[in-house]
PDB file of C-alpha atoms in Angstrom:
ATOM      1  CA  UNK A 378     115.460 -30.356  59.062  1.00  0.00           C
ATOM      2  CA  UNK A 379     118.717 -32.611  58.735  1.00  0.00           C
ATOM      3  CA  UNK A 380     122.518 -30.541  57.533  1.00  0.00           C
ATOM      4  CA  UNK A 381     121.822 -32.615  54.518  1.00  0.00           C
ATOM      5  CA  UNK A 382     118.334 -31.735  53.898  1.00  0.00           C
ATOM      6  CA  UNK A 383     119.595 -28.240  54.738  1.00  0.00           C
ATOM      7  CA  UNK A 384     122.725 -28.391  52.504  1.00  0.00           C
ATOM      8  CA  UNK A 385     120.855 -29.403  49.353  1.00  0.00           C
ATOM      9  CA  UNK A 386     117.790 -26.381  49.805  1.00  0.00           C
ATOM     10  CA  UNK A 387     120.841 -24.344  49.726  1.00  0.00           C
ATOM     11  CA  UNK A 388     122.565 -25.802  46.954  1.00  0.00           C
ATOM     12  CA  UNK A 389     119.626 -25.946  45.101  1.00  0.00           C
ATOM     13  CA  UNK A 390     119.005 -22.365  45.636  1.00  0.00           C
ATOM     14  CA  UNK A 391     122.590 -21.453  44.832  1.00  0.00           C
ATOM     15  CA  UNK A 392     121.988 -23.400  41.453  1.00  0.00           C
ATOM     16  CA  UNK A 393     118.454 -21.941  40.658  1.00  0.00           C
ATOM     17  CA  UNK A 394     120.236 -18.333  40.852  1.00  0.00           C
ATOM     18  CA  UNK A 395     123.219 -19.445  38.655  1.00  0.00           C
ATOM     19  CA  UNK A 396     121.199 -20.831  36.395  1.00  0.00           C
ATOM     20  CA  UNK A 397     118.600 -18.075  36.088  1.00  0.00           C
ATOM     21  CA  UNK A 398     121.492 -15.821  35.518  1.00  0.00           C
ATOM     22  CA  UNK A 399     123.467 -17.882  32.888  1.00  0.00           C
ATOM     23  CA  UNK A 400     119.615 -18.021  31.247  1.00  0.00           C
ATOM     24  CA  UNK A 401     118.175 -14.448  31.007  1.00  0.00           C
ATOM     25  CA  UNK A 402     116.059 -15.867  28.239  1.00  0.00           C
ATOM     26  CA  UNK A 403     113.674 -18.096  30.709  1.00  0.00           C
ATOM     27  CA  UNK A 404     111.174 -15.833  32.471  1.00  0.00           C
ATOM     28  CA  UNK A 405     111.652 -15.772  35.866  1.00  0.00           C
ATOM     29  CA  UNK A 406     109.110 -15.194  39.009  1.00  0.00           C
ATOM     30  CA  UNK A 407     108.974 -11.119  40.589  1.00  0.00           C
ATOM     31  CA  UNK A 408     109.408 -13.115  43.770  1.00  0.00           C
ATOM     32  CA  UNK A 409     110.261 -16.211  46.079  1.00  0.00           C
ATOM     33  CA  UNK A 410     108.808 -17.294  49.174  1.00  0.00           C
ATOM     34  CA  UNK A 411     110.374 -20.049  50.926  1.00  0.00           C
ATOM     35  CA  UNK A 412     107.979 -21.675  53.539  1.00  0.00           C
ATOM     36  CA  UNK A 413     109.339 -23.303  56.802  1.00  0.00           C
ATOM     37  CA  UNK A 414     106.500 -25.101  58.775  1.00  0.00           C
ATOM     38  CA  UNK A 415     106.908 -26.206  62.674  1.00  0.00           C
ATOM     39  CA  UNK A 416     106.387 -30.200  62.364  1.00  0.00           C
ATOM     40  CA  UNK A 417     104.860 -29.555  66.267  1.00  0.00           C
ATOM     41  CA  UNK A 418     101.766 -31.471  66.978  1.00  0.00           C
ATOM     42  CA  UNK A 419     100.363 -28.218  69.319  1.00  0.00           C
ATOM     43  CA  UNK A 420      99.588 -24.222  68.988  1.00  0.00           C
ATOM     44  CA  UNK A 421     101.968 -23.704  72.086  1.00  0.00           C
ATOM     45  CA  UNK A 422     104.787 -25.781  70.629  1.00  0.00           C
ATOM     46  CA  UNK A 423     104.540 -24.558  67.083  1.00  0.00           C
ATOM     47  CA  UNK A 424     104.172 -20.953  67.986  1.00  0.00           C
ATOM     48  CA  UNK A 425     107.243 -21.299  70.435  1.00  0.00           C
ATOM     49  CA  UNK A 426     109.293 -22.522  67.362  1.00  0.00           C
ATOM     50  CA  UNK A 427     107.741 -19.138  65.271  1.00  0.00           C
ATOM     51  CA  UNK A 428     108.606 -16.668  68.149  1.00  0.00           C
ATOM     52  CA  UNK A 429     112.242 -18.546  68.450  1.00  0.00           C
ATOM     53  CA  UNK A 430     112.719 -17.976  65.088  1.00  0.00           C
ATOM     54  CA  UNK A 431     111.697 -14.351  64.846  1.00  0.00           C
ATOM     55  CA  UNK A 432     114.067 -13.933  67.587  1.00  0.00           C
ATOM     56  CA  UNK A 433     116.968 -15.295  65.162  1.00  0.00           C
ATOM     57  CA  UNK A 434     115.930 -13.630  62.294  1.00  0.00           C
ATOM     58  CA  UNK A 435     115.048  -9.952  63.938  1.00  0.00           C
ATOM     59  CA  UNK A 436     111.335  -9.934  62.887  1.00  0.00           C
ATOM     60  CA  UNK A 437     108.319  -9.311  64.536  1.00  0.00           C
ATOM     61  CA  UNK A 438     105.226 -11.589  64.769  1.00  0.00           C
ATOM     62  CA  UNK A 439     102.330 -11.661  62.512  1.00  0.00           C
ATOM     63  CA  UNK A 440      99.276 -13.083  63.367  1.00  0.00           C
ATOM     64  CA  UNK A 441      96.989 -12.732  59.809  1.00  0.00           C
ATOM     65  CA  UNK A 442      93.550 -11.575  59.334  1.00  0.00           C
ATOM     66  CA  UNK A 443      93.115 -14.131  56.919  1.00  0.00           C
ATOM     67  CA  UNK A 444      90.564 -16.403  57.773  1.00  0.00           C
ATOM     68  CA  UNK A 445      92.578 -19.017  58.864  1.00  0.00           C
ATOM     69  CA  UNK A 446      94.713 -16.596  61.215  1.00  0.00           C
ATOM     70  CA  UNK A 447      98.405 -18.191  60.748  1.00  0.00           C
ATOM     71  CA  UNK A 448     101.056 -17.152  63.606  1.00  0.00           C
ATOM     72  CA  UNK A 449     104.318 -16.032  61.192  1.00  0.00           C
ATOM     73  CA  UNK A 450     107.554 -14.457  60.732  1.00  0.00           C
ATOM     74  CA  UNK A 451     109.024 -13.483  57.928  1.00  0.00           C
ATOM     75  CA  UNK A 452     112.194 -11.883  56.682  1.00  0.00           C
ATOM     76  CA  UNK A 453     112.809 -10.413  53.092  1.00  0.00           C
ATOM     77  CA  UNK A 454     115.910 -10.302  51.024  1.00  0.00           C
ATOM     78  CA  UNK A 455     114.849  -8.109  48.045  1.00  0.00           C
ATOM     79  CA  UNK A 456     112.194 -10.134  46.495  1.00  0.00           C
ATOM     80  CA  UNK A 457     113.079 -13.302  48.097  1.00  0.00           C
ATOM     81  CA  UNK A 458     110.911 -14.012  51.731  1.00  0.00           C
ATOM     82  CA  UNK A 459     112.017 -16.506  53.983  1.00  0.00           C
ATOM     83  CA  UNK A 460     108.778 -17.250  55.712  1.00  0.00           C
ATOM     84  CA  UNK A 461     107.883 -19.073  58.496  1.00  0.00           C
ATOM     85  CA  UNK A 462     103.909 -20.449  59.506  1.00  0.00           C
ATOM     86  CA  UNK A 463     102.454 -22.657  62.565  1.00  0.00           C
ATOM     87  CA  UNK A 464      99.107 -23.707  60.865  1.00  0.00           C
ATOM     88  CA  UNK A 465      97.000 -23.286  64.309  1.00  0.00           C
ATOM     89  CA  UNK A 466      94.544 -25.853  65.412  1.00  0.00           C
ATOM     90  CA  UNK A 467      91.673 -23.651  64.682  1.00  0.00           C
ATOM     91  CA  UNK A 468      92.686 -23.079  61.178  1.00  0.00           C
ATOM     92  CA  UNK A 469      93.353 -26.864  60.523  1.00  0.00           C
ATOM     93  CA  UNK A 470      89.841 -27.526  61.667  1.00  0.00           C
ATOM     94  CA  UNK A 471      88.050 -24.622  59.806  1.00  0.00           C
ATOM     95  CA  UNK A 472      90.213 -26.228  56.951  1.00  0.00           C
ATOM     96  CA  UNK A 473      89.329 -29.872  57.009  1.00  0.00           C
ATOM     97  CA  UNK A 474      85.339 -28.572  57.849  1.00  0.00           C
ATOM     98  CA  UNK A 475      85.266 -26.602  54.556  1.00  0.00           C
ATOM     99  CA  UNK A 476      87.188 -29.535  52.817  1.00  0.00           C
ATOM    100  CA  UNK A 477      84.680 -32.134  53.630  1.00  0.00           C
ATOM    101  CA  UNK A 478      82.169 -31.032  51.306  1.00  0.00           C
ATOM    102  CA  UNK A 479      84.728 -31.228  48.404  1.00  0.00           C
ATOM    103  CA  UNK A 480      83.389 -33.098  45.487  1.00  0.00           C
ATOM    104  CA  UNK A 481      79.820 -32.600  46.779  1.00  0.00           C
ATOM    105  CA  UNK A 482      78.699 -29.694  44.837  1.00  0.00           C
ATOM    106  CA  UNK A 483      78.626 -30.536  40.773  1.00  0.00           C
ATOM    107  CA  UNK A 484      78.796 -27.492  38.520  1.00  0.00           C
ATOM    108  CA  UNK A 485      76.762 -27.536  35.370  1.00  0.00           C
ATOM    109  CA  UNK A 486      78.851 -25.458  33.098  1.00  0.00           C
ATOM    110  CA  UNK A 487      76.430 -23.503  30.451  1.00  0.00           C
ATOM    111  CA  UNK A 488      75.347 -25.315  27.520  1.00  0.00           C
ATOM    112  CA  UNK A 489      77.650 -23.570  24.420  1.00  0.00           C
ATOM    113  CA  UNK A 490      75.495 -21.418  21.994  1.00  0.00           C
TER     114      UNK A 490
END
C-alpha cells in the first residue's frame, strides 16, 4: 500500500466515524474488520509478512481450523478488528477446485401450490 492509499484509508475511516457520530439515525454494524492480504506469491513470504505484522501489533498467530486454514493475526480496538491474512497455496487450490463446479449443478426450485 502506498503512502497515499494509506492516508486515503485513514481519512475514510475518520470520515465514516464522524458521519456515524453525526447521524445516530443511520444504522451501523456491531463490528468492523479491516483486512490486509499480503501480495507475495509464495507461502513462506506471506507467512513472514504476517509474522512481522504480529510482532508490530503485539498479537499471536492463528492458523484457523477452517477448511482453508488461513495464517492470520489480529488486533482489536473494541469492536473494530485489524486482521492480516495469508491465504496459503493449499487453501487457494482447494477453493479453486470447489469453484470449478460452479454452474454445473442446477437447482430445481419446488413448484408453488
